[in-house]
Amino acid sequence: MHVTGTVPQSAPAPQETPAAPTPAAEPAGSPGRHARRFGLPVATALVMGNIIGGGIFLLPASVAPYGTISLVAFGVLTVGAIALALVFGRLAERHPDTGGPYVYAREAFGDFAGFLAAWAYWITTWVSNAALAVAAVGYLDVLIPVGGHRWTACLAALALQWLPALANFAGTRYVGAVQLVSTVLKFAPLLLVAVGGLFFFDPDNLGPFRAGGGSAVGAVSASAAILLFSYLGVESAAVSAGEVKDARRNVGRASVIGTVGAALVYLLGTLSVFGTVAHDRLVKSTAPFSDAVNAMFGGSWGGWAVALAALVSMTGCLNGWTLLSAQTPYAAARDGLFPAAFARRRRGVPTVGVGVTVVLASLLTVYNYTSGSARVFEILVLVTTFTATVPYLLATAAQLFHLVSGRRERVNRARLVRDAVVASVAAAFSIWLVAGAGYAAVYQGVLFLFAGVLVYAVLAARRQRARTAA
């Protein structure tokens, strides 16, 4: 692997081989009997499961005020997300290592860019986990009353975070099993509405194409801003490339298949809800999929079914994001850009990274419930949209760097124009993500990034002192 400047070569991904029972504490990189590489189905489930969290169950009502023109925003965002998935696939062909955008940014631009990618992505994962757990409590409350008391709800949110963390501590084979099962289970009710709803479709329920005032472009941009967060996760297979079988082929395939699959579910689900629930009712709905099921089959059991589906969806999403939250710091720690403890692995999982991440997410969850301020938490959720764009932009920039450099060993001449167009679309999509996050989120996100600069300074000074002493 060629690295620009004097950046040391990234360590190769550990080889996962079947092993006999190992001691409780395994050396870094030792896979252990509970570690197993993911095949294409699990890698695809990881992408789809991380893209489709709980947001889909609220999306139709969230974009209904803009009218059916919001479906155009779905289409535009889907094109951008697929372009980003293709970029990750091409980059993974060159560097099939755990870490994804971190690996690509560091190889192309050096240590500091790699650190920023890892730091920003790490923030994205643990803040997202806290947000997802708090949102899941609302669905759990439909099945088991937990929302009546603040501390009961807080404990429920913490339990929803720690159960996936325990699955991760058990090893990658259990992470993959949980991810695959949860993805299958949550798609059953989603497909029921997405496909079944088309048979109950009534055009009179659609309402106006463009509701409210303003221009068509403004309506598309406004609805897109709401939908942006729902597409985070296209990088999931690339981040876990070191655990994917035949990563050079399967990372790209899983990224594209998972993104297209998630987009189809989003689009068909929203269209079916639009066509089964009257527009004036949908605008005020707090459970649009429940209303759609009730409209399709009658009765009131839809609320229970959708709440259960949402809970399964969010638990599976938490499981996948917990794994991803540890993978990027693990890759950075191997290269000396994160504290060395993050490079420790047990049963194929960077357990220190999982532990630190779930603790930080838990503290943020407790803060959310004790502060009683939903607005602070909403801003933090939008911060994840901004922080995710840092590794996205750096990864697309790395792809453009390779294409423009013209180095034959890096560029496929037959696909040069196509790759350049795809990378440009992905870069535009990433910048659109920044715009959709809003000024407050960008402000908060920049503060998080600047805090990371200080961490990098300390770690770089320690590396320099160690080299001098040697």
Coordinates of C-alpha atoms in Angstrom, one line a residue:
M1 CA 0.0 0.0 0.0
H2 CA 1.4 3.4 -1.0
V3 CA 0.9 6.2 1.6
T4 CA 1.4 9.8 0.9
G5 CA 4.1 11.7 2.9
T6 CA 5.7 9.9 5.8
V7 CA 2.5 8.3 7.1
P8 CA 3.2 4.8 8.3
Q9 CA 1.4 2.0 6.6
S10 CA -2.0 1.0 8.1
A11 CA -1.8 -2.3 9.9
P12 CA -3.4 -5.2 8.0
A13 CA -6.7 -6.6 9.2
P14 CA -6.2 -9.6 11.5
Q15 CA -6.8 -12.9 9.8
E16 CA -9.9 -14.6 11.2
T17 CA -9.4 -18.4 11.4
P18 CA -11.3 -21.1 13.3
A19 CA -9.7 -21.4 16.7
A20 CA -9.8 -23.6 19.7
P21 CA -11.2 -22.3 22.9
T22 CA -9.2 -19.4 24.1
P23 CA -8.5 -17.8 27.4
A24 CA -10.9 -15.1 28.7
A25 CA -8.5 -12.4 27.9
E26 CA -7.2 -12.6 24.3
P27 CA -4.5 -10.6 22.8
A28 CA -5.4 -7.8 20.5
G29 CA -6.4 -9.1 17.1
S30 CA -7.0 -12.7 18.3
P31 CA -10.3 -13.7 16.9
G32 CA -11.3 -16.4 19.3
R33 CA -14.0 -19.1 18.9
H34 CA -16.8 -16.5 19.1
A35 CA -15.4 -14.5 16.2
R36 CA -16.6 -15.1 12.7
R37 CA -16.3 -13.2 9.5
F38 CA -19.5 -11.9 8.0
G39 CA -20.7 -13.1 4.7
L40 CA -22.6 -11.0 2.2
P41 CA -26.1 -11.6 3.8
V42 CA -25.0 -10.4 7.2
A43 CA -23.0 -7.5 5.8
T44 CA -26.1 -6.4 3.8
A45 CA -28.3 -6.8 6.9
L46 CA -25.8 -4.6 8.8
V47 CA -26.2 -1.9 6.2
M48 CA -29.9 -2.1 6.0
G49 CA -30.4 -2.5 9.7
N50 CA -28.3 0.6 10.5
I51 CA -30.0 2.7 7.8
I52 CA -33.5 1.6 8.8
G53 CA -33.8 2.3 12.5
G54 CA -36.9 3.7 14.1
G55 CA -37.2 6.8 12.0
I56 CA -39.2 5.1 9.3
F57 CA -42.1 4.7 11.6
L58 CA -42.5 8.5 11.9
L59 CA -41.3 9.6 8.5
P60 CA -44.6 9.6 6.6
A61 CA -46.2 12.0 9.1
S62 CA -43.0 14.1 9.3
V63 CA -43.0 14.9 5.6
A64 CA -46.8 14.9 5.0
P65 CA -47.0 18.7 5.7
Y66 CA -45.0 19.3 2.5
G67 CA -47.3 17.1 0.3
T68 CA -46.4 14.3 -2.0
I69 CA -43.5 16.4 -3.4
S70 CA -41.6 14.9 -0.5
L71 CA -41.4 11.7 -2.5
V72 CA -39.2 13.6 -4.9
A73 CA -36.8 14.4 -2.0
F74 CA -36.7 10.6 -1.3
G75 CA -35.6 10.0 -4.9
V76 CA -32.9 12.7 -4.8
L77 CA -31.5 11.5 -1.4
T78 CA -31.5 7.9 -2.6
V79 CA -29.4 8.8 -5.6
G80 CA -26.9 10.5 -3.3
A81 CA -26.8 7.6 -0.9
I82 CA -26.3 5.0 -3.6
A83 CA -23.4 7.2 -5.0
L84 CA -21.8 7.2 -1.5
A85 CA -22.3 3.4 -1.2
L86 CA -20.5 3.0 -4.6
V87 CA -17.7 5.2 -3.5
F88 CA -17.2 3.1 -0.3
G89 CA -17.3 -0.1 -2.4
R90 CA -14.5 1.2 -4.7
L91 CA -12.4 2.4 -1.8
A92 CA -12.8 -1.0 0.0
E93 CA -11.4 -2.7 -3.1
R94 CA -8.2 -0.9 -2.5
H95 CA -8.2 -1.0 1.3
P96 CA -10.4 -3.9 2.7
D97 CA -9.5 -3.0 6.3
T98 CA -11.6 -2.3 9.4
G99 CA -12.2 1.4 9.8
G100 CA -13.8 2.4 6.5
P101 CA -13.6 6.2 6.0
Y102 CA -10.8 6.5 8.6
V103 CA -8.6 4.1 6.6
Y104 CA -9.3 5.9 3.3
A105 CA -8.8 9.4 4.7
R106 CA -5.5 8.5 6.5
E107 CA -4.1 6.7 3.5
A108 CA -4.8 9.6 1.2
F109 CA -4.2 12.7 3.4
G110 CA -2.2 11.6 6.4
D111 CA -2.7 11.1 10.2
F112 CA -4.6 14.3 11.0
A113 CA -7.3 13.7 8.4
G114 CA -7.6 10.1 9.5
F115 CA -8.0 11.1 13.1
L116 CA -10.7 13.6 12.2
A117 CA -12.6 10.9 10.3
A118 CA -12.3 8.5 13.2
W119 CA -13.2 11.1 15.9
A120 CA -16.2 12.5 14.0
Y121 CA -17.5 9.0 13.2
W122 CA -17.1 7.9 16.8
I123 CA -19.1 10.9 18.0
T124 CA -21.8 10.1 15.5
T125 CA -22.2 6.5 16.8
W126 CA -22.5 7.1 20.5
V127 CA -24.7 10.1 20.2
S128 CA -27.0 8.2 17.8
N129 CA -27.2 5.3 20.2
A130 CA -28.4 7.6 23.0
A131 CA -31.0 9.2 20.7
L132 CA -32.2 5.8 19.4
A133 CA -32.6 4.4 22.9
V134 CA -34.6 7.3 24.1
A135 CA -36.8 7.2 21.1
A136 CA -37.4 3.4 21.5
V137 CA -38.8 4.0 25.0
G138 CA -41.8 5.7 23.4
Y139 CA -42.6 2.5 21.5
L140 CA -41.9 0.3 24.5
D141 CA -44.4 2.4 26.5
V142 CA -47.2 1.2 24.1
L143 CA -46.4 -2.4 25.1
I144 CA -45.3 -1.9 28.7
P145 CA -46.1 1.3 30.6
V146 CA -42.7 2.8 31.4
G147 CA -43.1 6.4 30.3
G148 CA -45.2 7.5 33.3
H149 CA -42.1 8.1 35.5
R150 CA -38.9 9.8 34.4
W151 CA -36.6 7.4 36.1
T152 CA -38.5 4.3 34.9
A153 CA -38.2 5.6 31.3
C154 CA -34.5 6.3 31.9
L155 CA -33.8 2.8 33.1
A156 CA -35.7 1.4 30.1
A157 CA -33.5 3.4 27.8
L158 CA -30.3 2.3 29.5
A159 CA -31.5 -1.4 29.3
L160 CA -32.1 -0.9 25.5
Q161 CA -28.5 0.2 25.1
W162 CA -26.8 -2.4 27.3
L163 CA -28.5 -5.4 25.9
P164 CA -27.0 -4.9 22.4
A165 CA -23.7 -4.1 24.1
L166 CA -23.8 -7.5 25.8
A167 CA -24.4 -9.2 22.5
N168 CA -21.3 -7.4 21.2
F169 CA -19.3 -8.5 24.2
A170 CA -20.3 -12.1 23.4
G171 CA -18.5 -12.0 20.1
T172 CA -18.9 -11.1 16.4
R173 CA -20.8 -14.4 15.6
Y174 CA -23.6 -13.3 18.0
V175 CA -23.6 -9.7 16.7
G176 CA -24.2 -11.1 13.2
A177 CA -26.9 -13.4 14.4
V178 CA -28.8 -10.7 16.3
Q179 CA -28.4 -8.3 13.3
L180 CA -29.7 -10.9 10.8
V181 CA -32.7 -12.0 12.9
S182 CA -33.7 -8.4 13.9
T183 CA -33.5 -7.3 10.3
V184 CA -35.7 -10.1 9.1
L185 CA -38.2 -9.6 12.0
K186 CA -38.6 -5.9 11.5
F187 CA -39.0 -6.2 7.7
A188 CA -42.1 -8.4 8.0
P189 CA -44.4 -5.7 9.3
L190 CA -42.7 -3.0 7.2
L191 CA -43.3 -5.0 4.0
L192 CA -46.9 -5.7 5.1
V193 CA -47.6 -1.9 5.0
A194 CA -45.2 -1.1 2.1
V195 CA -46.5 -3.8 -0.2
G196 CA -49.9 -4.7 1.3
G197 CA -50.8 -1.0 1.5
L198 CA -50.6 -0.7 -2.3
F199 CA -53.7 -2.9 -2.6
F200 CA -55.7 -0.5 -0.3
F201 CA -54.3 2.6 -2.1
D202 CA -56.8 5.4 -2.5
P203 CA -55.5 8.4 -4.6
D204 CA -58.0 10.7 -2.8
N205 CA -55.9 10.3 0.4
L206 CA -52.8 11.7 -1.1
G207 CA -53.7 15.3 -0.7
P208 CA -51.9 18.1 -2.6
F209 CA -48.7 17.6 -4.5
R210 CA -47.2 20.7 -2.8
A211 CA -48.9 21.6 0.5
G212 CA -48.5 25.1 1.9
G213 CA -46.7 28.0 0.2
G214 CA -43.2 28.4 -1.1
S215 CA -41.5 27.1 -4.2
A216 CA -41.1 23.4 -5.3
V217 CA -37.4 23.6 -4.7
G218 CA -37.9 24.9 -1.2
A219 CA -40.4 22.1 -0.4
V220 CA -38.0 19.4 -1.6
S221 CA -35.1 20.9 0.4
A222 CA -37.3 21.3 3.5
S223 CA -38.6 17.7 3.4
A224 CA -35.1 16.4 2.5
A225 CA -33.7 18.0 5.7
I226 CA -36.1 15.9 7.7
L227 CA -35.1 12.7 5.8
L228 CA -31.3 13.2 5.8
F229 CA -30.7 11.5 9.2
S230 CA -32.6 8.4 8.0
Y231 CA -29.9 7.6 5.4
L232 CA -26.9 7.5 7.8
G233 CA -25.4 4.1 7.9
V234 CA -24.5 3.5 4.2
E235 CA -20.9 3.1 5.4
S236 CA -21.6 0.2 7.8
A237 CA -20.0 -2.6 5.7
A238 CA -17.0 -0.4 4.9
V239 CA -16.4 0.3 8.6
S240 CA -16.5 -3.4 9.4
A241 CA -14.6 -4.5 6.3
G242 CA -12.0 -6.4 8.4
E243 CA -14.8 -8.7 9.6
V244 CA -16.4 -9.2 6.1
K245 CA -15.5 -12.3 4.0
D246 CA -14.0 -11.4 0.6
A247 CA -14.2 -7.7 1.6
R248 CA -12.9 -6.4 -1.8
R249 CA -16.1 -7.7 -3.4
N250 CA -18.7 -7.9 -0.7
V251 CA -18.3 -4.5 0.9
G252 CA -19.3 -2.7 -2.2
R253 CA -22.1 -5.2 -3.0
A254 CA -23.5 -5.1 0.6
S255 CA -23.3 -1.3 0.6
V256 CA -25.3 -0.9 -2.6
I257 CA -27.8 -3.7 -2.0
G258 CA -28.4 -2.6 1.5
T259 CA -28.9 1.1 0.5
V260 CA -31.2 0.2 -2.4
G261 CA -33.2 -2.2 -0.2
A262 CA -33.6 0.4 2.6
A263 CA -34.6 3.1 0.0
L264 CA -37.3 0.8 -1.5
V265 CA -38.7 0.2 2.0
Y266 CA -38.7 3.9 2.8
L267 CA -40.3 4.9 -0.5
L268 CA -42.9 2.1 -0.7
G269 CA -43.7 2.5 3.0
T270 CA -44.2 6.2 2.8
L271 CA -46.2 5.9 -0.5
S272 CA -48.5 3.3 1.0
V273 CA -49.2 5.3 4.1
F274 CA -49.9 8.4 2.0
G275 CA -52.4 6.3 0.0
T276 CA -54.2 4.7 3.0
V277 CA -54.4 7.5 5.5
A278 CA -56.2 10.7 4.7
H279 CA -53.8 13.6 4.3
D280 CA -55.4 15.9 7.0
R281 CA -55.3 13.0 9.4
L282 CA -51.7 12.0 8.5
V283 CA -50.4 15.5 9.2
K284 CA -51.5 15.1 12.8
S285 CA -50.6 11.5 13.3
T286 CA -48.1 10.3 15.9
A287 CA -48.2 6.7 14.6
P288 CA -48.7 6.8 10.8
F289 CA -47.9 3.1 10.3
S290 CA -50.4 2.1 13.0
D291 CA -53.0 4.3 11.3
A292 CA -52.3 2.7 8.0
V293 CA -52.7 -0.9 9.3
N294 CA -55.9 0.1 11.1
A295 CA -57.2 1.7 7.8
M296 CA -56.3 -1.5 5.9
F297 CA -57.7 -4.1 8.2
G298 CA -59.8 -2.2 10.7
G299 CA -59.6 -2.5 14.5
S300 CA -56.9 -1.0 16.8
W301 CA -54.3 -3.7 16.9
G302 CA -52.1 -1.8 14.5
G303 CA -50.6 0.3 17.3
W304 CA -49.4 -2.8 19.1
A305 CA -48.0 -4.4 16.0
V306 CA -46.1 -1.3 14.8
A307 CA -44.8 -0.6 18.3
L308 CA -43.4 -4.1 18.5
A309 CA -41.9 -3.8 15.0
A310 CA -40.3 -0.4 15.9
L311 CA -38.8 -1.8 19.1
V312 CA -37.3 -4.8 17.2
S313 CA -36.0 -2.3 14.5
M314 CA -34.4 0.0 17.0
T315 CA -32.8 -2.9 19.0
G316 CA -31.3 -4.3 15.8
C317 CA -30.1 -0.8 14.9
L318 CA -28.5 -0.4 18.3
N319 CA -26.8 -3.7 17.9
G320 CA -25.2 -2.7 14.6
W321 CA -24.3 0.8 15.6
T322 CA -22.7 -0.5 18.8
L323 CA -20.3 -2.7 16.7
L324 CA -19.5 0.2 14.4
S325 CA -18.9 2.5 17.4
A326 CA -15.9 0.4 18.3
Q327 CA -14.5 -0.5 14.9
T328 CA -13.3 2.9 13.8
P329 CA -11.5 3.7 17.2
Y330 CA -10.0 0.2 17.0
A331 CA -8.5 0.9 13.6
A332 CA -7.2 4.3 14.7
A333 CA -5.8 2.9 17.9
R334 CA -3.8 0.3 15.9
D335 CA -2.1 3.2 14.2
G336 CA -1.5 5.2 17.4
L337 CA -4.2 7.8 16.6
F338 CA -6.5 6.8 19.5
P339 CA -5.6 5.6 23.0
A340 CA -4.0 2.1 22.9
A341 CA -6.8 0.6 25.0
F342 CA -9.2 0.9 22.1
A343 CA -7.1 -1.7 20.1
R344 CA -7.8 -4.5 22.6
R345 CA -10.1 -7.2 21.2
R346 CA -11.8 -10.1 22.7
R347 CA -13.8 -12.7 20.7
G348 CA -13.3 -10.6 17.6
V349 CA -14.8 -7.4 19.2
P350 CA -13.0 -4.3 20.3
T351 CA -14.4 -4.6 23.8
V352 CA -12.9 -1.4 25.2
G353 CA -14.4 0.6 22.4
V354 CA -17.8 -1.0 23.0
G355 CA -17.6 -0.4 26.7
V356 CA -16.5 3.3 26.5
T357 CA -19.1 4.0 23.8
V358 CA -22.0 2.5 25.8
V359 CA -21.0 4.3 28.9
L360 CA -20.8 7.7 27.1
A361 CA -24.2 7.0 25.5
S362 CA -25.6 6.0 28.9
L363 CA -24.4 9.3 30.5
L364 CA -25.9 11.3 27.7
T365 CA -29.2 9.4 28.1
V366 CA -29.2 10.1 31.9
Y367 CA -28.4 13.8 31.2
N368 CA -31.3 13.9 28.8
Y369 CA -33.8 12.7 31.4
T370 CA -32.4 14.7 34.3
S371 CA -32.3 18.0 32.3
G372 CA -35.8 17.6 31.1
S373 CA -34.9 19.6 28.0
A374 CA -35.9 17.8 24.8
R375 CA -34.4 20.7 22.7
V376 CA -30.8 20.0 23.9
F377 CA -31.2 16.4 22.8
E378 CA -32.7 17.3 19.5
I379 CA -29.7 19.5 18.7
L380 CA -27.3 16.6 19.6
V381 CA -29.2 14.3 17.3
L382 CA -28.8 16.8 14.5
V383 CA -25.1 17.0 15.4
T384 CA -24.8 13.4 14.3
T385 CA -25.9 14.4 10.8
F386 CA -23.1 17.0 10.7
T387 CA -20.4 14.8 12.3
A388 CA -21.2 11.9 9.9
T389 CA -20.5 14.2 6.9
V390 CA -16.8 14.7 8.1
P391 CA -15.8 11.1 7.3
Y392 CA -18.2 11.0 4.3
L393 CA -16.5 14.1 2.7
L394 CA -13.0 12.8 3.6
A395 CA -13.8 9.5 2.0
T396 CA -15.2 11.0 -1.2
A397 CA -12.3 13.4 -1.3
A398 CA -9.9 10.4 -1.0
Q399 CA -11.6 8.8 -4.0
L400 CA -11.3 12.0 -6.0
F401 CA -7.7 12.3 -5.0
H402 CA -6.9 8.9 -6.4
L403 CA -8.8 9.6 -9.6
V404 CA -7.2 12.9 -10.3
S405 CA -3.7 11.7 -9.3
G406 CA -3.7 9.4 -12.4
R407 CA -1.6 6.7 -10.7
R408 CA -2.3 3.5 -12.7
E409 CA -2.1 1.2 -9.7
R410 CA -4.9 3.2 -8.1
V411 CA -7.2 4.0 -11.0
N412 CA -9.2 1.8 -13.4
R413 CA -8.9 3.7 -16.6
A414 CA -12.0 2.0 -18.1
R415 CA -14.1 3.3 -15.2
L416 CA -12.5 6.7 -14.7
V417 CA -15.3 8.9 -16.0
R418 CA -18.0 6.9 -14.2
D419 CA -16.1 6.8 -10.9
A420 CA -15.5 10.6 -11.1
V421 CA -19.2 11.3 -11.7
V422 CA -20.2 9.0 -8.8
A423 CA -17.6 10.5 -6.4
S424 CA -18.8 14.0 -7.4
V425 CA -22.4 13.1 -6.7
A426 CA -21.4 11.6 -3.3
A427 CA -19.5 14.7 -2.4
A428 CA -22.5 16.9 -3.2
F429 CA -24.7 14.6 -1.2
S430 CA -22.4 14.9 1.8
I431 CA -22.4 18.7 1.6
W432 CA -26.2 18.7 1.4
L433 CA -26.2 16.7 4.6
V434 CA -24.3 19.6 6.3
A435 CA -26.8 22.1 5.0
G436 CA -29.7 20.0 6.2
A437 CA -28.3 19.7 9.7
G438 CA -28.9 23.4 10.3
Y439 CA -26.8 26.2 11.9
A440 CA -27.2 25.1 15.5
A441 CA -26.1 21.6 14.8
V442 CA -23.1 22.7 12.7
Y443 CA -22.0 25.0 15.5
Q444 CA -22.3 22.3 18.2
G445 CA -20.6 19.8 15.8
V446 CA -17.6 22.1 15.2
L447 CA -17.1 22.4 19.0
F448 CA -17.0 18.5 19.2
L449 CA -14.4 18.5 16.3
F450 CA -12.2 21.2 18.0
A451 CA -12.2 19.1 21.2
G452 CA -10.8 16.3 19.0
V453 CA -8.0 18.5 17.8
L454 CA -6.8 18.9 21.4
V455 CA -6.9 15.1 21.8
Y456 CA -4.9 14.6 18.6
A457 CA -2.3 17.2 19.8
V458 CA -1.7 15.2 23.0
L459 CA -1.5 11.8 21.2
A460 CA 0.8 13.3 18.5
A461 CA 3.1 14.7 21.2
R462 CA 3.3 11.4 23.0
R463 CA 4.2 9.6 19.7
Q464 CA 6.9 12.2 19.0
R465 CA 8.4 11.8 22.5
A466 CA 8.4 8.0 22.1
R467 CA 10.2 8.3 18.8
T468 CA 12.7 10.7 20.3
A469 CA 13.4 8.5 23.3
A470 CA 13.9 5.5 21.0

